[in-house]
Each structure stands twice: as C-alpha cells, then as structure tokens.
C-alpha cells in the first residue's frame, strides 16, 4: 500500500522515537565518563567538518556567509565542549555530609530538536552535544528549506557518537519533515522535552503541544549608545555584529537608539564605517519588503548581502563600501516594520530627546517583539548600565560588546549556547543560555532530622539561617503524622 508524504513522515517519527526510547535505556545506564567520551567524539567530528557543513548550509538556504557559518560550527563544536567538558550531569552531582543530602542527576529522556534554516548545522552540533552530555537521545525535525545540510550534520554527529559508544537511535532526524510529522514528534508520549529554536509560530506550537518545552522566539534587541561611550568603537561593534553571517543570529542588534545630543557623532561614525543611512524615499521602498502580508518577516531579506537587499527593494546601487542599511524610525508596532526583528543587514535608527525617552523606547521595542531576549548598551557609566539593566525586559544585557557574539557567549563569559532562553516575560520556560544542566532532572536525597540527631549525637544542623528546634520539630511531625493516620 502506498502512503502519502504526511502519513509516511508520521510513521517515520514513530519509528525514530521507538529507537530513541531504546537508546535512552542504554544511555541512562552509562557512566559520566562514557557520556563524556561520546561528547568529545562529537566535538572532534563537528570541528573537522565545520567548513564543509557551512558551505552546504549557504548553498542550500542562500542565507549568510560560509566563513561565518564555519565559525559558528566551530563555536558549537569546540567552545561549547570546553565549557561542558568537566560538568557533572549524570549520577552523583553533589553531597553534603553535614546535612545528609545528595543530588543525583538523571536524563530527562528523549528530546525533540527543532532546527531553524538560519543556523542549521551549528544548531545540530550544539543540540546534539548538550543532549548527549546529559544522557538524552535527540530526534531532529529539520527546517524544510535546510533539509539536506541538516541531515548531513546529523549524519556527521551520529557516526561520531556511535563510534564512541552511543547506541543506535541516540541521534536521528526526520528525512521527510512535514508540519504533521513535527506535531507528532512534539506531542508523542515518548518525547519528554522539546528544544525549539525557530519562528514564533513553531515555538508557540511547541509550548502548546502538551510536552515540556524550552523555546526561543524572536530576538529584537535595541542597542543604546550612551554619551559616555567611545562612539567610534561602539558603532564598530554594532556593525561588526550585524554583519556577522549577514545578521542571521537572533541576538544581533535590530536597532540603534541615541539621544538627540548624540545624533551627530553617531551618524558621522555610522557613515564613516559603512552604514547606508537611507533617504525618506529609500526608507519607504525598503519598508515594503521587511514583512509579508501576514506580518511575519519576509525570508527574501534574511541573510542576504546589502546589494541583494537593495536590488530586491529597488534602491539602486549601494554606495561603495556599504555594509548595513540604516533607516531612521519614529515608532514601534503596526505600521513601523523597521521596529520588528530583521535577520538581515537592516538596522532601525531612533533618535530620542533625552535618556528617559531612550529607556522608554528600548522597553517599547522589546515588549513589541523580542521580550526577554537581548539588549545591548555601550557606556562607561556604570550607573547608567545598572539602571537600564534593571528596567529593560531582557534576559541578556550586553555591555560594550557585539550583541550577536556576546549573547551566545563568544565575546562574553556567558555560557556558550545557540538556544537563548527568554524567561517568563518572553513566554519561555528558562532565561538561561541553554546547556546540559537544563536537560537533566535532579533527584534530591535527604535523611530525616531525627535520624540525623541520632547519627550526630547532638542537635540537627541549621536550616537556612535558623537553628532547628528538635522538640518543636518532633511536635510538628507528630501532628502531621496524626493527621495522616
């Protein structure tokens, strides 16, 4: 009997999940050292294939730059590995002999990994490593527009993992990704956790699936240049950040916000360093190509060169040396497409009367799109940094660094990650840069206080800042037991 594509893809999901469940039983019985050996092998393979996978991603999707995607692949394979190499994720994590408690790490189980087209191969390497380090198998759902390069990245990881002792089924992917198959993967009873990186609709679907999820939606981070900043250096960081992989990292800056007194200096620095500040007519033309009719980002602008975007919008030939298109903007929300996330070489430019207005504008931008994600500030005034950090609805406040690389932990000491949690304000279950410790459950083992007193031959240890009164505790326990009886 011949099945249509949707039915075949759903059956494939079920088959892959059965194999992943079998793999989970094996991984759960492994030692920390065995899991570390697997993770190290994936790291080596990812680094060795970083360039080839990067070229495949650009050829298939048309997004970004191969040399930058290679850096992202190496970041996922090498920098991430250095950060997790000595982490304990499995078995005994900690013990407190004084309080008689133990923490035991256990895998969460089978993970569903959703992969975006903007960062396809690096996401596969990254998610595979944090899952295998935690003892979790992962089943990937590739973005259809990056299917070939994602499947090749999965194959690279699979061979390395199995060669180092991972069981078959520990790393796999749908070969016929469909919407129905992805829904089946997310909602299946064998799936214990979803790692969702992609568009807002897909992340929302992950949280609506009934399966625990760690999701990351849009990034729409503003960058504030304060009067205490080195303006030339701040502009350089922003433009270097925005042009990395042609703006496809969600932590990259989406707008620049300054006070009126800083407008002249900032505009001069922007022009000197390759910003094409659009005229009113150019602004109008490009604004029509940022969003589609349904309000979502137009994929035609994603990860493309300045020349390609200019041609698409009918702007003519870019000025010599133009690196980024910059459009002055005055509003946020419907009717102001520059206020949305733009995963390409386009920046909004806001000029506000004073610093209080700047703060309000930055909050407004984040609340419109990108709440909980990333905010950048360039300033030497520590008081200003702290004031903005307390006020903005962002999980990452990046100071004097390129946001695209600072947010993922490449130019900061944040945890190296390609899934950046947005916290409750952004509709996410975590505000962390997601790592292996987000993919385990921790069992807490604790001995009773009365037994502690017998063991110690004296008073029980303090709890928090107060000493436990054993007589009061005994009376309380008696009352509880009496009610239960």
XYZ file of C-alpha atoms in Angstrom, residues 60-411:
352
model
C 21.091 25.239 0.202
C 19.496 28.168 2.041
C 21.137 31.225 0.489
C 21.415 32.692 3.993
C 24.565 34.199 5.469
C 28.266 33.718 4.738
C 30.081 30.374 4.637
C 33.131 31.684 6.520
C 30.940 32.924 9.382
C 28.858 29.761 9.482
C 32.099 27.827 9.783
C 32.957 29.932 12.840
C 29.526 29.131 14.318
C 30.035 25.422 13.673
C 33.416 25.539 15.396
C 31.950 27.566 18.238
C 29.319 24.849 18.782
C 31.860 22.050 18.494
C 34.871 23.479 20.336
C 33.899 26.415 22.591
C 30.813 24.613 23.857
C 32.819 21.460 24.503
C 35.362 23.386 26.584
C 32.511 24.755 28.697
C 30.813 21.404 29.323
C 33.815 19.061 29.379
C 34.135 18.955 33.153
C 30.456 19.378 34.033
C 28.868 16.568 36.021
C 25.426 15.770 34.645
C 24.951 12.084 35.421
C 24.856 10.171 38.690
C 26.067 11.750 41.918
C 26.380 15.505 41.383
C 26.839 16.711 44.941
C 26.635 15.525 48.552
C 26.513 17.342 51.851
C 27.599 15.043 54.675
C 26.773 17.687 57.272
C 23.141 17.947 56.203
C 22.958 14.393 54.863
C 21.697 15.316 51.392
C 22.668 14.140 47.928
C 21.887 15.373 44.422
C 21.644 12.754 41.684
C 21.423 13.732 38.011
C 19.201 11.728 35.675
C 18.433 12.308 31.971
C 15.074 13.858 31.084
C 14.596 11.354 28.261
C 14.001 11.670 24.535
C 14.391 15.244 23.250
C 12.761 16.680 20.121
C 15.083 19.191 18.454
C 13.599 21.776 16.085
C 16.226 23.267 13.765
C 15.959 26.682 12.018
C 17.140 27.408 8.497
C 19.234 30.404 9.599
C 21.651 28.413 11.796
C 21.066 24.835 10.629
C 24.296 22.901 11.006
C 25.622 24.698 14.096
C 22.290 24.064 15.843
C 22.563 20.329 15.133
C 26.084 20.139 16.569
C 25.139 22.242 19.595
C 21.900 20.455 20.492
C 23.432 17.021 19.961
C 26.304 17.796 22.300
C 24.239 19.181 25.166
C 21.771 16.287 24.882
C 24.394 13.537 24.758
C 26.323 15.138 27.621
C 23.090 14.929 29.638
C 22.421 11.328 28.555
C 19.438 12.220 26.361
C 18.783 10.940 22.841
C 17.602 13.566 20.358
C 15.353 13.347 17.309
C 15.664 16.341 14.984
C 12.941 17.957 12.911
C 14.770 19.830 10.122
C 13.513 23.035 8.607
C 12.386 22.027 5.085
C 14.476 24.799 3.499
C 17.662 23.426 5.075
C 16.857 19.708 4.984
C 19.958 18.463 3.146
C 22.574 20.260 5.225
C 20.776 19.414 8.472
C 20.579 15.720 7.594
C 24.269 15.737 6.690
C 25.142 17.397 10.017
C 23.049 14.795 11.845
C 24.898 12.038 9.982
C 28.277 13.500 10.974
C 27.193 13.618 14.617
C 25.579 10.161 14.526
C 28.666 8.436 13.138
C 30.927 10.094 15.688
C 28.610 9.357 18.607
C 28.065 5.711 17.715
C 31.776 5.282 17.035
C 32.420 6.393 20.626
C 29.864 4.025 22.132
C 26.475 5.713 21.745
C 23.651 3.294 20.976
C 21.817 3.364 17.617
C 18.939 5.833 17.773
C 20.700 8.264 20.100
C 20.891 10.864 17.311
C 18.453 10.828 14.402
C 16.343 13.082 12.191
C 13.201 13.097 10.094
C 14.129 12.612 6.457
C 10.689 13.828 5.286
C 9.936 16.807 7.527
C 6.318 17.926 7.382
C 4.177 20.023 9.683
C 2.179 16.945 10.645
C 5.346 14.991 11.434
C 6.708 17.778 13.620
C 3.439 17.930 15.540
C 3.578 14.158 16.031
C 7.170 14.418 17.266
C 6.361 17.173 19.753
C 3.190 15.587 21.114
C 4.203 11.920 21.192
C 4.172 10.166 24.562
C 7.827 9.108 24.168
C 9.021 12.716 23.777
C 9.970 14.124 27.158
C 11.250 17.595 26.200
C 11.244 19.903 23.180
C 14.179 22.159 22.295
C 12.510 24.662 19.980
C 14.586 27.163 18.033
C 12.842 28.883 15.144
C 9.965 31.125 14.224
C 7.406 32.366 16.725
C 4.638 30.124 15.382
C 6.745 26.994 15.789
C 7.847 27.931 19.297
C 4.238 28.611 20.266
C 3.249 25.230 18.837
C 5.952 23.598 20.977
C 4.557 25.147 24.141
C 1.022 24.155 23.090
C 1.942 20.525 22.424
C 1.433 19.315 25.990
C 5.121 18.324 26.213
C 7.569 20.310 28.376
C 9.479 22.695 26.116
C 12.375 25.118 26.112
C 11.584 27.572 23.362
C 13.210 30.655 21.920
C 11.224 33.122 19.880
C 12.219 36.316 18.132
C 15.142 38.452 19.132
C 14.675 42.181 18.531
C 17.388 43.751 20.615
C 17.965 47.510 20.629
C 21.444 48.933 21.165
C 21.813 52.153 23.179
C 24.915 54.322 22.638
C 25.329 56.486 25.754
C 27.236 59.757 25.812
C 29.965 58.132 27.947
C 30.725 55.566 25.219
C 33.564 55.597 22.758
C 31.267 56.310 19.806
C 33.572 55.012 17.082
C 34.199 51.781 18.964
C 30.502 51.340 19.773
C 29.498 51.749 16.126
C 32.228 49.333 15.052
C 30.981 46.697 17.472
C 27.403 47.115 16.288
C 28.235 46.949 12.578
C 30.664 44.053 13.039
C 27.962 42.254 14.975
C 25.200 42.934 12.466
C 27.304 41.848 9.502
C 28.405 38.569 11.113
C 26.774 35.844 8.993
C 24.727 38.660 7.425
C 22.679 39.218 10.572
C 21.200 35.725 10.998
C 21.950 35.365 14.735
C 18.835 36.260 16.723
C 20.888 38.106 19.372
C 22.197 40.576 16.788
C 21.231 44.239 17.102
C 17.998 45.259 15.378
C 18.017 48.967 16.172
C 20.271 51.757 17.423
C 18.844 54.225 19.942
C 20.509 57.514 20.905
C 19.664 60.855 22.465
C 19.450 63.918 20.248
C 22.741 65.281 21.598
C 24.494 62.109 20.305
C 22.852 62.018 16.876
C 25.563 63.948 15.016
C 28.501 61.957 16.341
C 26.769 58.603 15.908
C 25.528 59.372 12.379
C 29.005 60.504 11.360
C 30.560 57.306 12.740
C 27.914 55.171 11.037
C 28.578 56.717 7.618
C 32.355 56.520 8.075
C 32.153 52.797 8.882
C 29.890 51.648 6.052
C 26.315 52.366 7.091
C 23.972 53.340 4.279
C 21.596 55.773 6.010
C 18.502 55.724 3.814
C 16.674 58.738 2.479
C 12.931 59.064 3.113
C 12.151 57.558 -0.303
C 14.604 54.684 0.181
C 13.142 54.135 3.650
C 9.648 53.838 2.145
C 10.707 51.385 -0.562
C 12.607 49.051 1.757
C 9.860 49.128 4.402
C 7.599 47.255 1.963
C 9.979 44.286 1.824
C 10.615 43.674 5.532
C 7.353 41.941 6.425
C 4.970 39.725 4.495
C 1.230 40.322 4.357
C 0.708 38.096 7.404
C 3.068 40.255 9.484
C 5.974 37.789 9.576
C 9.500 38.525 8.392
C 9.997 38.256 4.641
C 12.547 35.443 4.088
C 13.774 37.240 0.960
C 15.718 39.731 3.140
C 17.150 37.142 5.539
C 20.911 36.729 5.471
C 21.345 38.489 2.129
C 24.028 40.980 1.109
C 23.376 44.726 1.033
C 23.450 44.626 -2.766
C 20.866 41.815 -2.893
C 18.512 43.604 -0.490
C 18.922 46.878 -2.378
C 18.049 45.204 -5.658
C 15.048 43.475 -4.096
C 13.710 46.799 -2.775
C 14.534 48.793 -5.886
C 17.047 51.056 -4.164
C 19.623 51.026 -6.912
C 23.353 50.517 -6.498
C 24.604 50.758 -2.894
C 27.241 53.359 -2.030
C 30.765 51.994 -2.205
C 31.666 50.108 0.970
C 28.065 49.907 2.253
C 27.781 47.167 4.891
C 24.388 47.768 6.516
C 21.203 49.602 5.572
C 20.125 52.012 8.331
C 16.635 53.514 8.383
C 15.503 56.311 10.690
C 12.380 55.298 12.576
C 9.974 57.131 14.860
C 7.508 54.500 16.035
C 7.063 50.919 17.202
C 4.427 48.342 16.323
C 1.939 48.019 13.440
C 2.832 50.306 10.581
C 6.503 50.505 11.636
C 8.155 47.425 10.058
C 11.651 48.576 10.999
C 10.681 48.060 14.655
C 10.446 44.286 14.090
C 13.177 41.650 14.092
C 15.168 41.763 10.849
C 17.539 38.812 10.399
C 19.458 40.612 7.722
C 21.595 43.690 7.145
C 18.959 46.233 8.190
C 19.012 48.422 11.314
C 16.406 50.852 12.639
C 17.749 54.168 13.958
C 15.877 56.013 16.735
C 16.787 59.494 17.976
C 15.084 60.446 21.265
C 15.021 63.788 23.130
C 16.661 62.501 26.338
C 17.776 59.409 28.204
C 14.400 58.799 29.831
C 12.836 58.690 26.361
C 15.583 56.291 25.231
C 14.737 53.914 28.066
C 11.036 54.041 27.264
C 11.780 53.374 23.594
C 14.013 50.395 24.332
C 11.374 48.857 26.599
C 8.706 49.527 23.963
C 10.748 47.807 21.244
C 11.371 44.728 23.375
C 7.774 44.473 24.517
C 6.592 44.735 20.912
C 8.829 41.859 19.790
C 11.726 40.132 21.479
C 10.731 40.426 25.141
C 13.167 38.593 27.378
C 15.827 38.145 24.721
C 18.747 40.593 24.435
C 19.583 44.270 25.000
C 22.913 45.962 24.247
C 24.340 49.093 25.836
C 27.556 50.949 25.063
C 28.604 53.088 28.033
C 31.382 53.661 30.531
C 28.969 54.981 33.156
C 28.300 52.042 35.483
C 25.262 53.716 36.989
C 23.594 54.019 33.578
C 24.351 50.375 32.802
C 22.768 49.234 36.057
C 19.729 51.485 35.607
C 18.986 50.111 32.146
C 19.764 46.535 33.189
C 17.135 46.723 35.936
C 14.492 48.264 33.669
C 14.652 46.518 30.303
C 12.713 43.236 29.780
C 15.739 41.273 28.558
C 17.466 38.140 29.867
C 20.835 39.227 28.486
C 22.131 42.769 28.960
C 25.345 43.070 26.977
C 27.780 45.860 27.764
C 30.357 47.163 25.279
C 30.380 44.057 23.084
C 28.923 42.906 19.752
C 25.496 41.557 20.664
C 25.374 38.700 18.166
C 28.537 37.150 19.587
C 28.143 38.406 23.154
C 24.682 36.917 23.519
C 25.822 33.414 22.586
C 28.851 33.643 24.872
C 31.578 34.087 22.243
C 32.761 37.563 23.366
